[in-house]
mmCIF file of C-alpha atoms in Angstrom:
data_model
loop_
_atom_site.group_PDB
_atom_site.id
_atom_site.type_symbol
_atom_site.label_atom_id
_atom_site.label_comp_id
_atom_site.label_asym_id
_atom_site.label_seq_id
_atom_site.Cartn_x
_atom_site.Cartn_y
_atom_site.Cartn_z
ATOM 1 C CA MET R 86 -82.876 -87.605 -97.537
ATOM 2 C CA LEU R 87 -79.916 -88.650 -95.358
ATOM 3 C CA THR R 88 -79.791 -87.146 -91.878
ATOM 4 C CA PRO R 89 -76.818 -85.030 -90.692
ATOM 5 C CA LEU R 90 -75.996 -87.673 -88.081
ATOM 6 C CA PHE R 91 -75.888 -90.385 -90.738
ATOM 7 C CA LEU R 92 -73.559 -88.292 -92.895
ATOM 8 C CA SER R 93 -71.333 -87.523 -89.922
ATOM 9 C CA VAL R 94 -71.051 -91.160 -88.825
ATOM 10 C CA TYR R 95 -70.198 -92.409 -92.298
ATOM 11 C CA PHE R 96 -67.801 -89.510 -92.917
ATOM 12 C CA GLN R 97 -65.807 -90.824 -89.961
ATOM 13 C CA LEU R 98 -66.054 -94.440 -91.089
ATOM 14 C CA VAL R 99 -64.848 -93.981 -94.678
ATOM 15 C CA GLY R 100 -62.628 -90.950 -94.099
ATOM 16 C CA GLY R 101 -64.542 -88.614 -96.394
ATOM 17 C CA GLU R 102 -67.843 -88.127 -98.150
ATOM 18 C CA PHE R 103 -69.726 -91.429 -98.167
ATOM 19 C CA ASP R 104 -70.881 -92.942 -101.455
ATOM 20 C CA LEU R 105 -72.145 -96.512 -101.777
ATOM 21 C CA GLU R 106 -70.467 -96.870 -105.184
ATOM 22 C CA MET R 107 -67.374 -94.674 -104.944
ATOM 23 C CA ASN R 108 -66.369 -94.408 -101.282
ATOM 24 C CA PHE R 109 -67.597 -97.172 -98.984
ATOM 25 C CA ILE R 110 -64.425 -98.786 -97.552
ATOM 26 C CA ILE R 111 -64.028 -98.350 -93.788
ATOM 27 C CA GLN R 112 -60.762 -96.499 -93.137
ATOM 28 C CA ASP R 113 -60.946 -95.934 -89.374
ATOM 29 C CA ALA R 114 -61.593 -99.134 -87.410
ATOM 30 C CA GLU R 115 -62.008 -97.345 -84.097
ATOM 31 C CA SER R 116 -64.893 -95.330 -85.512
ATOM 32 C CA ILE R 117 -66.949 -98.559 -85.582
ATOM 33 C CA THR R 118 -66.799 -98.771 -81.785
ATOM 34 C CA CYS R 119 -67.658 -95.074 -81.535
ATOM 35 C CA MET R 120 -70.641 -95.662 -83.817
ATOM 36 C CA THR R 121 -72.059 -98.501 -81.692
ATOM 37 C CA GLU R 122 -71.759 -96.388 -78.524
ATOM 38 C CA LEU R 123 -73.318 -93.354 -80.179
ATOM 39 C CA LEU R 124 -76.305 -95.288 -81.512
ATOM 40 C CA GLU R 125 -77.348 -96.257 -77.971
ATOM 41 C CA HIS R 126 -78.429 -92.634 -77.522
ATOM 42 C CA CYS R 127 -80.222 -92.265 -80.876
ATOM 43 C CA ASP R 128 -83.872 -92.809 -81.738
ATOM 44 C CA VAL R 129 -85.004 -96.004 -83.441
ATOM 45 C CA THR R 130 -85.367 -94.437 -86.895
ATOM 46 C CA CYS R 131 -81.818 -93.098 -86.850
ATOM 47 C CA GLN R 132 -80.430 -96.446 -85.630
ATOM 48 C CA ALA R 133 -82.296 -98.322 -88.360
ATOM 49 C CA GLU R 134 -80.964 -95.983 -91.054
ATOM 50 C CA ILE R 135 -77.347 -96.367 -89.953
ATOM 51 C CA TRP R 136 -77.390 -100.121 -89.222
ATOM 52 C CA SER R 137 -79.124 -101.048 -92.480
ATOM 53 C CA MET R 138 -76.514 -99.155 -94.499
ATOM 54 C CA PHE R 139 -73.711 -100.653 -92.423
ATOM 55 C CA THR R 140 -74.889 -104.165 -93.303
ATOM 56 C CA ALA R 141 -74.956 -103.127 -96.962
ATOM 57 C CA ILE R 142 -71.298 -102.024 -96.941
ATOM 58 C CA LEU R 143 -70.316 -105.218 -95.118
ATOM 59 C CA ARG R 144 -71.864 -107.254 -97.916
ATOM 60 C CA LYS R 145 -70.143 -105.059 -100.487
ATOM 61 C CA SER R 146 -66.532 -105.517 -99.341
ATOM 62 C CA VAL R 147 -64.499 -108.219 -97.614
ATOM 63 C CA ARG R 148 -62.213 -105.476 -96.302
ATOM 64 C CA ASN R 149 -65.124 -104.030 -94.330
ATOM 65 C CA LEU R 150 -65.863 -107.487 -92.928
ATOM 66 C CA GLN R 151 -62.241 -107.909 -91.907
ATOM 67 C CA THR R 152 -62.084 -104.490 -90.239
ATOM 68 C CA SER R 153 -65.289 -105.161 -88.308
ATOM 69 C CA THR R 154 -63.966 -108.551 -87.231
ATOM 70 C CA GLU R 155 -60.722 -107.056 -85.974
ATOM 71 C CA VAL R 156 -62.519 -104.615 -83.644
ATOM 72 C CA GLY R 157 -64.759 -107.381 -82.257
ATOM 73 C CA LEU R 158 -68.049 -105.998 -83.577
ATOM 74 C CA ILE R 159 -69.897 -109.289 -83.028
ATOM 75 C CA GLU R 160 -69.179 -109.181 -79.295
ATOM 76 C CA GLN R 161 -70.060 -105.490 -79.054
ATOM 77 C CA VAL R 162 -73.433 -106.029 -80.718
ATOM 78 C CA LEU R 163 -74.317 -109.205 -78.791
ATOM 79 C CA LEU R 164 -73.756 -107.411 -75.475
ATOM 80 C CA LYS R 165 -76.258 -104.729 -76.518
ATOM 81 C CA MET R 166 -78.909 -107.046 -77.978
ATOM 82 C CA SER R 167 -81.068 -107.406 -74.871
ATOM 83 C CA ALA R 168 -81.678 -103.648 -74.696
ATOM 84 C CA VAL R 169 -82.596 -102.878 -78.323
ATOM 85 C CA ASP R 170 -85.975 -102.429 -79.963
ATOM 86 C CA ASP R 171 -87.515 -105.339 -81.934
ATOM 87 C CA MET R 172 -86.998 -103.620 -85.293
ATOM 88 C CA ILE R 173 -83.345 -102.862 -84.498
ATOM 89 C CA ALA R 174 -82.872 -106.433 -83.280
ATOM 90 C CA ASP R 175 -83.945 -107.704 -86.710
ATOM 91 C CA LEU R 176 -81.359 -105.447 -88.392
ATOM 92 C CA LEU R 177 -78.609 -106.456 -85.953
ATOM 93 C CA VAL R 178 -79.352 -110.164 -86.397
ATOM 94 C CA ASP R 179 -79.075 -109.704 -90.162
ATOM 95 C CA MET R 180 -75.710 -107.984 -89.731
ATOM 96 C CA LEU R 181 -74.485 -110.613 -87.258
ATOM 97 C CA GLY R 182 -75.311 -113.314 -89.795
ATOM 98 C CA VAL R 183 -73.175 -111.569 -92.416
ATOM 99 C CA LEU R 184 -70.265 -111.186 -89.986
ATOM 100 C CA ALA R 185 -70.521 -114.714 -88.575
ATOM 101 C CA SER R 186 -70.530 -116.273 -92.048
ATOM 102 C CA TYR R 187 -67.188 -114.504 -92.612
ATOM 103 C CA SER R 188 -65.495 -115.115 -89.256
ATOM 104 C CA ILE R 189 -66.460 -115.726 -85.631
ATOM 105 C CA THR R 190 -64.145 -116.430 -82.693
ATOM 106 C CA VAL R 191 -64.653 -119.117 -80.040
ATOM 107 C CA LYS R 192 -65.271 -116.385 -77.456
ATOM 108 C CA GLU R 193 -67.963 -114.790 -79.621
ATOM 109 C CA LEU R 194 -69.596 -118.159 -80.309
ATOM 110 C CA LYS R 195 -69.722 -118.926 -76.583
ATOM 111 C CA LEU R 196 -71.315 -115.531 -75.973
ATOM 112 C CA LEU R 197 -73.904 -116.239 -78.670
ATOM 113 C CA PHE R 198 -74.810 -119.595 -77.112
ATOM 114 C CA SER R 199 -75.062 -118.026 -73.651
ATOM 115 C CA MET R 200 -77.697 -115.644 -75.016
ATOM 116 C CA LEU R 201 -79.783 -118.646 -76.123
ATOM 117 C CA ARG R 202 -79.889 -120.144 -72.614
ATOM 118 C CA GLY R 203 -83.290 -119.732 -71.032
ATOM 119 C CA GLU R 204 -84.289 -119.607 -67.373
ATOM 120 C CA SER R 205 -87.363 -121.264 -65.880
ATOM 121 C CA GLY R 206 -88.448 -122.359 -69.339
ATOM 122 C CA ILE R 207 -88.442 -118.812 -70.721
ATOM 123 C CA TRP R 208 -86.362 -117.751 -73.705
ATOM 124 C CA PRO R 209 -84.172 -114.637 -73.269
ATOM 125 C CA ARG R 210 -85.221 -111.584 -75.258
ATOM 126 C CA HIS R 211 -84.424 -111.872 -78.992
ATOM 127 C CA ALA R 212 -83.052 -115.415 -78.483
ATOM 128 C CA VAL R 213 -85.255 -116.900 -81.194
ATOM 129 C CA LYS R 214 -84.038 -114.269 -83.659
ATOM 130 C CA LEU R 215 -80.416 -115.074 -82.818
ATOM 131 C CA LEU R 216 -80.976 -118.692 -83.909
ATOM 132 C CA SER R 217 -80.944 -117.453 -87.500
ATOM 133 C CA VAL R 218 -77.310 -116.376 -87.014
ATOM 134 C CA LEU R 219 -76.392 -120.032 -86.506
ATOM 135 C CA ASN R 220 -78.152 -120.892 -89.759
ATOM 136 C CA GLN R 221 -76.149 -118.299 -91.671
ATOM 137 C CA MET R 222 -72.742 -119.236 -90.261
ATOM 138 C CA PRO R 223 -72.072 -122.194 -92.620
ATOM 139 C CA GLN R 224 -73.220 -120.228 -95.683
ATOM 140 C CA ARG R 225 -69.768 -119.282 -96.932
ATOM 141 C CA HIS R 226 -68.742 -118.575 -100.485
ATOM 142 C CA GLY R 227 -65.161 -119.009 -101.609
ATOM 143 C CA PRO R 228 -62.095 -120.449 -99.830
ATOM 144 C CA ASP R 229 -61.966 -120.641 -96.029
ATOM 145 C CA THR R 230 -58.523 -119.009 -96.119
ATOM 146 C CA PHE R 231 -57.230 -116.548 -98.689
ATOM 147 C CA PHE R 232 -54.860 -113.652 -99.313
ATOM 148 C CA ASN R 233 -56.481 -110.228 -99.090
ATOM 149 C CA PHE R 234 -55.006 -107.587 -101.407
ATOM 150 C CA PRO R 235 -55.959 -103.995 -100.444
ATOM 151 C CA GLY R 236 -55.096 -102.479 -103.835
ATOM 152 C CA CYS R 237 -52.324 -100.242 -102.487
ATOM 153 C CA SER R 238 -48.931 -99.655 -104.074
ATOM 154 C CA ALA R 239 -46.468 -102.512 -103.315
ATOM 155 C CA ALA R 240 -49.229 -104.572 -101.638
ATOM 156 C CA ALA R 241 -48.319 -107.900 -103.266
ATOM 157 C CA ILE R 242 -46.724 -111.273 -102.519
ATOM 158 C CA ALA R 243 -43.108 -111.535 -103.694
ATOM 159 C CA LEU R 244 -42.001 -115.098 -104.394
ATOM 160 C CA PRO R 245 -38.441 -116.495 -104.301
ATOM 161 C CA PRO R 246 -36.650 -116.885 -107.667
ATOM 162 C CA ILE R 247 -37.518 -119.879 -109.832
ATOM 163 C CA ALA R 248 -34.392 -121.341 -111.434
ATOM 164 C CA LYS R 249 -36.081 -122.929 -114.437
ATOM 165 C CA TRP R 250 -39.601 -122.825 -115.805
ATOM 166 C CA PRO R 251 -41.176 -126.173 -116.787
ATOM 167 C CA TYR R 252 -42.167 -126.429 -120.421
ATOM 168 C CA GLN R 253 -41.342 -130.019 -121.475
ATOM 169 C CA ASN R 254 -44.921 -131.117 -120.787
ATOM 170 C CA GLY R 255 -46.477 -127.660 -120.598
ATOM 171 C CA PHE R 256 -47.756 -126.188 -117.337
ATOM 172 C CA THR R 257 -51.003 -125.218 -115.615
ATOM 173 C CA LEU R 258 -51.751 -122.387 -113.216
ATOM 174 C CA ASN R 259 -54.817 -122.788 -111.017
ATOM 175 C CA THR R 260 -56.345 -120.557 -108.346
ATOM 176 C CA TRP R 261 -59.551 -119.085 -106.935
ATOM 177 C CA PHE R 262 -59.875 -115.305 -107.016
ATOM 178 C CA ARG R 263 -62.375 -112.549 -106.310
ATOM 179 C CA MET R 264 -62.111 -108.979 -107.573
ATOM 180 C CA ASP R 265 -62.997 -106.446 -104.890
ATOM 181 C CA PRO R 266 -62.331 -102.968 -106.357
ATOM 182 C CA LEU R 267 -62.138 -99.933 -104.096
ATOM 183 C CA ASN R 268 -64.599 -98.109 -106.355
ATOM 184 C CA ASN R 269 -65.791 -97.984 -109.948
ATOM 185 C CA ILE R 270 -63.793 -94.904 -110.977
ATOM 186 C CA ASN R 271 -60.601 -96.459 -112.369
ATOM 187 C CA VAL R 272 -61.896 -99.892 -113.386
ATOM 188 C CA ASP R 273 -61.171 -99.240 -117.068
ATOM 189 C CA LYS R 274 -57.854 -97.434 -116.425
ATOM 190 C CA ASP R 275 -56.132 -99.812 -114.029
ATOM 191 C CA LYS R 276 -54.485 -103.047 -115.150
ATOM 192 C CA PRO R 277 -54.263 -105.172 -111.995
ATOM 193 C CA TYR R 278 -52.084 -108.267 -112.285
ATOM 194 C CA LEU R 279 -53.215 -111.638 -111.015
ATOM 195 C CA TYR R 280 -49.681 -113.021 -111.278
ATOM 196 C CA CYS R 281 -46.341 -112.212 -112.862
ATOM 197 C CA PHE R 282 -43.381 -114.576 -113.397
ATOM 198 C CA ARG R 283 -40.541 -112.822 -115.217
ATOM 199 C CA THR R 284 -36.762 -112.617 -115.426
ATOM 200 C CA SER R 285 -34.730 -109.483 -114.753
ATOM 201 C CA LYS R 286 -34.751 -108.939 -118.552
ATOM 202 C CA GLY R 287 -38.560 -108.712 -118.525
ATOM 203 C CA VAL R 288 -39.385 -111.993 -120.267
ATOM 204 C CA GLY R 289 -41.812 -114.529 -118.837
ATOM 205 C CA TYR R 290 -45.477 -115.036 -118.060
ATOM 206 C CA SER R 291 -48.237 -112.926 -116.550
ATOM 207 C CA ALA R 292 -51.993 -112.359 -116.429
ATOM 208 C CA HIS R 293 -53.708 -109.026 -115.853
ATOM 209 C CA PHE R 294 -57.186 -107.546 -116.033
ATOM 210 C CA VAL R 295 -58.412 -104.875 -118.412
ATOM 211 C CA GLY R 296 -61.862 -103.993 -117.146
ATOM 212 C CA ASN R 297 -63.570 -107.337 -116.544
ATOM 213 C CA CYS R 298 -61.413 -109.247 -119.072
ATOM 214 C CA LEU R 299 -58.315 -111.291 -118.227
ATOM 215 C CA ILE R 300 -55.292 -111.027 -120.557
ATOM 216 C CA VAL R 301 -52.707 -113.834 -120.446
ATOM 217 C CA THR R 302 -49.279 -112.707 -121.679
ATOM 218 C CA SER R 303 -46.114 -114.508 -122.706
ATOM 219 C CA LEU R 304 -43.160 -112.156 -123.294
ATOM 220 C CA LYS R 305 -40.301 -113.690 -125.309
ATOM 221 C CA SER R 306 -38.243 -110.500 -125.277
ATOM 222 C CA LYS R 307 -38.872 -107.174 -123.600
ATOM 223 C CA GLY R 308 -41.916 -105.629 -125.254
ATOM 224 C CA LYS R 309 -42.442 -108.538 -127.679
ATOM 225 C CA GLY R 310 -44.567 -111.588 -127.131
ATOM 226 C CA PHE R 311 -48.054 -113.033 -127.364
ATOM 227 C CA GLN R 312 -51.323 -112.308 -125.588
ATOM 228 C CA HIS R 313 -54.553 -114.225 -125.212
ATOM 229 C CA CYS R 314 -57.814 -112.698 -124.003
ATOM 230 C CA VAL R 315 -59.872 -115.006 -121.813
ATOM 231 C CA LYS R 316 -63.363 -114.714 -123.245
ATOM 232 C CA TYR R 317 -65.269 -114.401 -120.003
ATOM 233 C CA ASP R 318 -66.954 -111.480 -118.243
ATOM 234 C CA PHE R 319 -65.563 -111.590 -114.708
ATOM 235 C CA GLN R 320 -67.820 -109.725 -112.290
ATOM 236 C CA PRO R 321 -66.612 -107.944 -109.136
ATOM 237 C CA ARG R 322 -67.223 -109.574 -105.744
ATOM 238 C CA LYS R 323 -67.781 -113.069 -107.121
ATOM 239 C CA TRP R 324 -65.448 -116.027 -106.624
ATOM 240 C CA TYR R 325 -64.077 -117.772 -109.714
ATOM 241 C CA MET R 326 -61.708 -120.669 -110.238
ATOM 242 C CA ILE R 327 -59.357 -119.887 -113.111
ATOM 243 C CA SER R 328 -57.211 -122.577 -114.750
ATOM 244 C CA ILE R 329 -54.740 -121.499 -117.430
ATOM 245 C CA VAL R 330 -53.266 -124.446 -119.300
ATOM 246 C CA HIS R 331 -50.198 -124.040 -121.523
ATOM 247 C CA ILE R 332 -49.833 -127.053 -123.848
ATOM 248 C CA TYR R 333 -46.401 -127.633 -125.378
ATOM 249 C CA ASN R 334 -46.276 -129.177 -128.861
ATOM 250 C CA ARG R 335 -42.877 -129.897 -130.367
ATOM 251 C CA TRP R 336 -43.959 -130.402 -133.989
ATOM 252 C CA ARG R 337 -46.901 -128.000 -134.240
ATOM 253 C CA ASN R 338 -48.146 -124.815 -132.660
ATOM 254 C CA SER R 339 -48.327 -124.783 -128.893
ATOM 255 C CA GLU R 340 -51.683 -123.986 -127.341
ATOM 256 C CA ILE R 341 -53.334 -122.200 -124.462
ATOM 257 C CA ARG R 342 -56.611 -123.292 -122.888
ATOM 258 C CA CYS R 343 -58.449 -121.261 -120.252
ATOM 259 C CA TYR R 344 -61.044 -122.705 -117.899
ATOM 260 C CA VAL R 345 -63.381 -120.820 -115.579
ATOM 261 C CA ASN R 346 -65.115 -122.790 -112.832
ATOM 262 C CA GLY R 347 -64.010 -126.036 -114.447
ATOM 263 C CA GLN R 348 -65.401 -125.225 -117.899
ATOM 264 C CA LEU R 349 -63.407 -124.395 -121.038
ATOM 265 C CA VAL R 350 -64.178 -120.797 -122.034
ATOM 266 C CA SER R 351 -61.296 -119.817 -124.313
ATOM 267 C CA TYR R 352 -58.516 -121.461 -126.295
ATOM 268 C CA GLY R 353 -56.171 -120.931 -129.217
ATOM 269 C CA ASP R 354 -52.704 -121.407 -130.671
ATOM 270 C CA MET R 355 -50.024 -119.515 -128.782
ATOM 271 C CA ALA R 356 -46.232 -119.771 -129.032
ATOM 272 C CA TRP R 357 -45.925 -119.220 -125.301
ATOM 273 C CA HIS R 358 -42.582 -120.985 -124.740
ATOM 274 C CA VAL R 359 -39.929 -118.533 -123.471
ATOM 275 C CA ASN R 360 -36.400 -119.650 -124.313
ATOM 276 C CA THR R 361 -34.116 -118.321 -121.593
ATOM 277 C CA ASN R 362 -31.440 -119.606 -119.235
ATOM 278 C CA ASP R 363 -32.020 -116.791 -116.753
ATOM 279 C CA SER R 364 -33.779 -117.461 -113.477
ATOM 280 C CA TYR R 365 -37.247 -116.039 -112.944
ATOM 281 C CA ASP R 366 -36.387 -113.562 -110.204
ATOM 282 C CA LYS R 367 -39.327 -111.156 -110.645
ATOM 283 C CA CYS R 368 -42.162 -113.341 -109.394
ATOM 284 C CA PHE R 369 -45.246 -111.808 -107.810
ATOM 285 C CA LEU R 370 -48.791 -112.746 -106.910
ATOM 286 C CA GLY R 371 -51.245 -109.869 -107.096
ATOM 287 C CA SER R 372 -48.924 -107.479 -108.908
ATOM 288 C CA SER R 373 -46.577 -106.848 -111.820
ATOM 289 C CA GLU R 374 -42.844 -106.462 -111.179
ATOM 290 C CA THR R 375 -43.302 -102.687 -110.776
ATOM 291 C CA ALA R 376 -45.954 -103.068 -108.023
ATOM 292 C CA ASP R 377 -47.297 -99.567 -108.682
ATOM 293 C CA ALA R 378 -50.838 -98.619 -107.651
ATOM 294 C CA ASN R 379 -52.277 -99.169 -111.159
ATOM 295 C CA ARG R 380 -50.823 -102.677 -111.446
ATOM 296 C CA VAL R 381 -51.693 -104.243 -108.089
ATOM 297 C CA PHE R 382 -54.613 -106.611 -107.654
ATOM 298 C CA CYS R 383 -57.474 -105.490 -105.422
ATOM 299 C CA GLY R 384 -59.409 -108.405 -104.022
ATOM 300 C CA GLN R 385 -58.899 -111.893 -102.638
ATOM 301 C CA LEU R 386 -56.782 -114.762 -103.894
ATOM 302 C CA GLY R 387 -56.907 -118.368 -102.747
ATOM 303 C CA ALA R 388 -54.089 -120.926 -102.875
ATOM 304 C CA VAL R 389 -52.147 -120.755 -106.153
ATOM 305 C CA TYR R 390 -50.990 -124.016 -107.736
ATOM 306 C CA VAL R 391 -48.582 -124.240 -110.663
ATOM 307 C CA PHE R 392 -48.471 -127.760 -112.105
ATOM 308 C CA SER R 393 -45.534 -128.816 -114.251
ATOM 309 C CA GLU R 394 -47.838 -130.408 -116.808
ATOM 310 C CA ALA R 395 -50.845 -129.487 -118.912
ATOM 311 C CA LEU R 396 -53.870 -130.737 -116.989
ATOM 312 C CA ASN R 397 -56.684 -132.239 -119.041
ATOM 313 C CA PRO R 398 -60.361 -131.133 -118.851
ATOM 314 C CA ALA R 399 -61.362 -134.005 -116.568
ATOM 315 C CA GLN R 400 -58.652 -133.129 -114.042
ATOM 316 C CA ILE R 401 -59.626 -129.455 -113.996
ATOM 317 C CA PHE R 402 -63.306 -130.301 -113.616
ATOM 318 C CA ALA R 403 -62.430 -132.613 -110.704
ATOM 319 C CA ILE R 404 -60.435 -129.851 -108.962
ATOM 320 C CA HIS R 405 -63.391 -127.491 -109.276
ATOM 321 C CA GLN R 406 -65.776 -130.113 -107.890
ATOM 322 C CA LEU R 407 -63.614 -130.322 -104.752
ATOM 323 C CA GLY R 408 -64.658 -126.751 -104.024
ATOM 324 C CA PRO R 409 -62.798 -123.581 -103.064
ATOM 325 C CA GLY R 410 -62.230 -124.680 -99.471
ATOM 326 C CA TYR R 411 -60.416 -127.899 -100.391
ATOM 327 C CA LYS R 412 -56.803 -128.018 -99.207
ATOM 328 C CA VAL R 413 -54.297 -130.581 -100.359
ATOM 329 C CA VAL R 414 -50.543 -131.029 -100.445
ATOM 330 C CA ILE R 415 -49.602 -131.651 -104.079
ATOM 331 C CA THR R 416 -46.118 -132.996 -104.682
ATOM 332 C CA VAL R 417 -45.668 -132.103 -108.357
ATOM 333 C CA ILE R 418 -45.805 -128.307 -108.213
ATOM 334 C CA LEU R 419 -43.317 -125.495 -108.587
#
């Protein structure tokens, strides 16, 4: 049974009735600071209940991690560590590890090291526990830098027009992404777009999600074209590298090959070539050209590369082996 104080604190954090599945995104950043100050005056049981759930919602959403980072939660907690109970210290160290593996400033790192400095051969209180934070810091999953899409209307990246799309040798689109839905209510109703490259007449290329499936589309005329379903069950809050290879064949059917994490998962014939002289002036990452709330991507997206050739399996496998944090300047890209 949740206590009234717990319900009140989380009502302020998420801007409504708290639910770990439906409503767990922190809306009011300042309420985090209010929470830390309030908990100083609460009993140990109440503190444990609130901090353990707070760590759970941090693990559940990158947006919560970002909000907590922006208000300097690591510094706030470190300054209070020496005065907390042993059980609460364990919970705070666990939370600090989650935050530090996401982001930690130089100032916060210096403060952490200062709390490990002993006097007269005696460790400061909870210093040994804080060592585990250092162990967790390098344990990152996904790219070091990425675009964060909040899932709101018009929250997308608009790209400059592309004069001509490469098709002579085919093309490949490669990126790392992570779905981070606001809740599980509209997962089957929404159709968030990973990317969209179209002309003002509506023809071009796109990829969008229907549930956990990715649909790659090639529109040759408005409302008419071809689609390919990537046969892979993408799970929320997990990083994936997706590589979509369009192979151009002059004398036989063109093809599409889809790779997830460097492995071929789906392929087939697809007449994807769009014959148009118009420039691609409706180009978006994380949205369709309409950018309405049901078509915007909610999650994180790493660097997006579009190669003007169809990469082979060995090349795609090699890119995946470099890892999500690898950064390189590639000359032959759009």
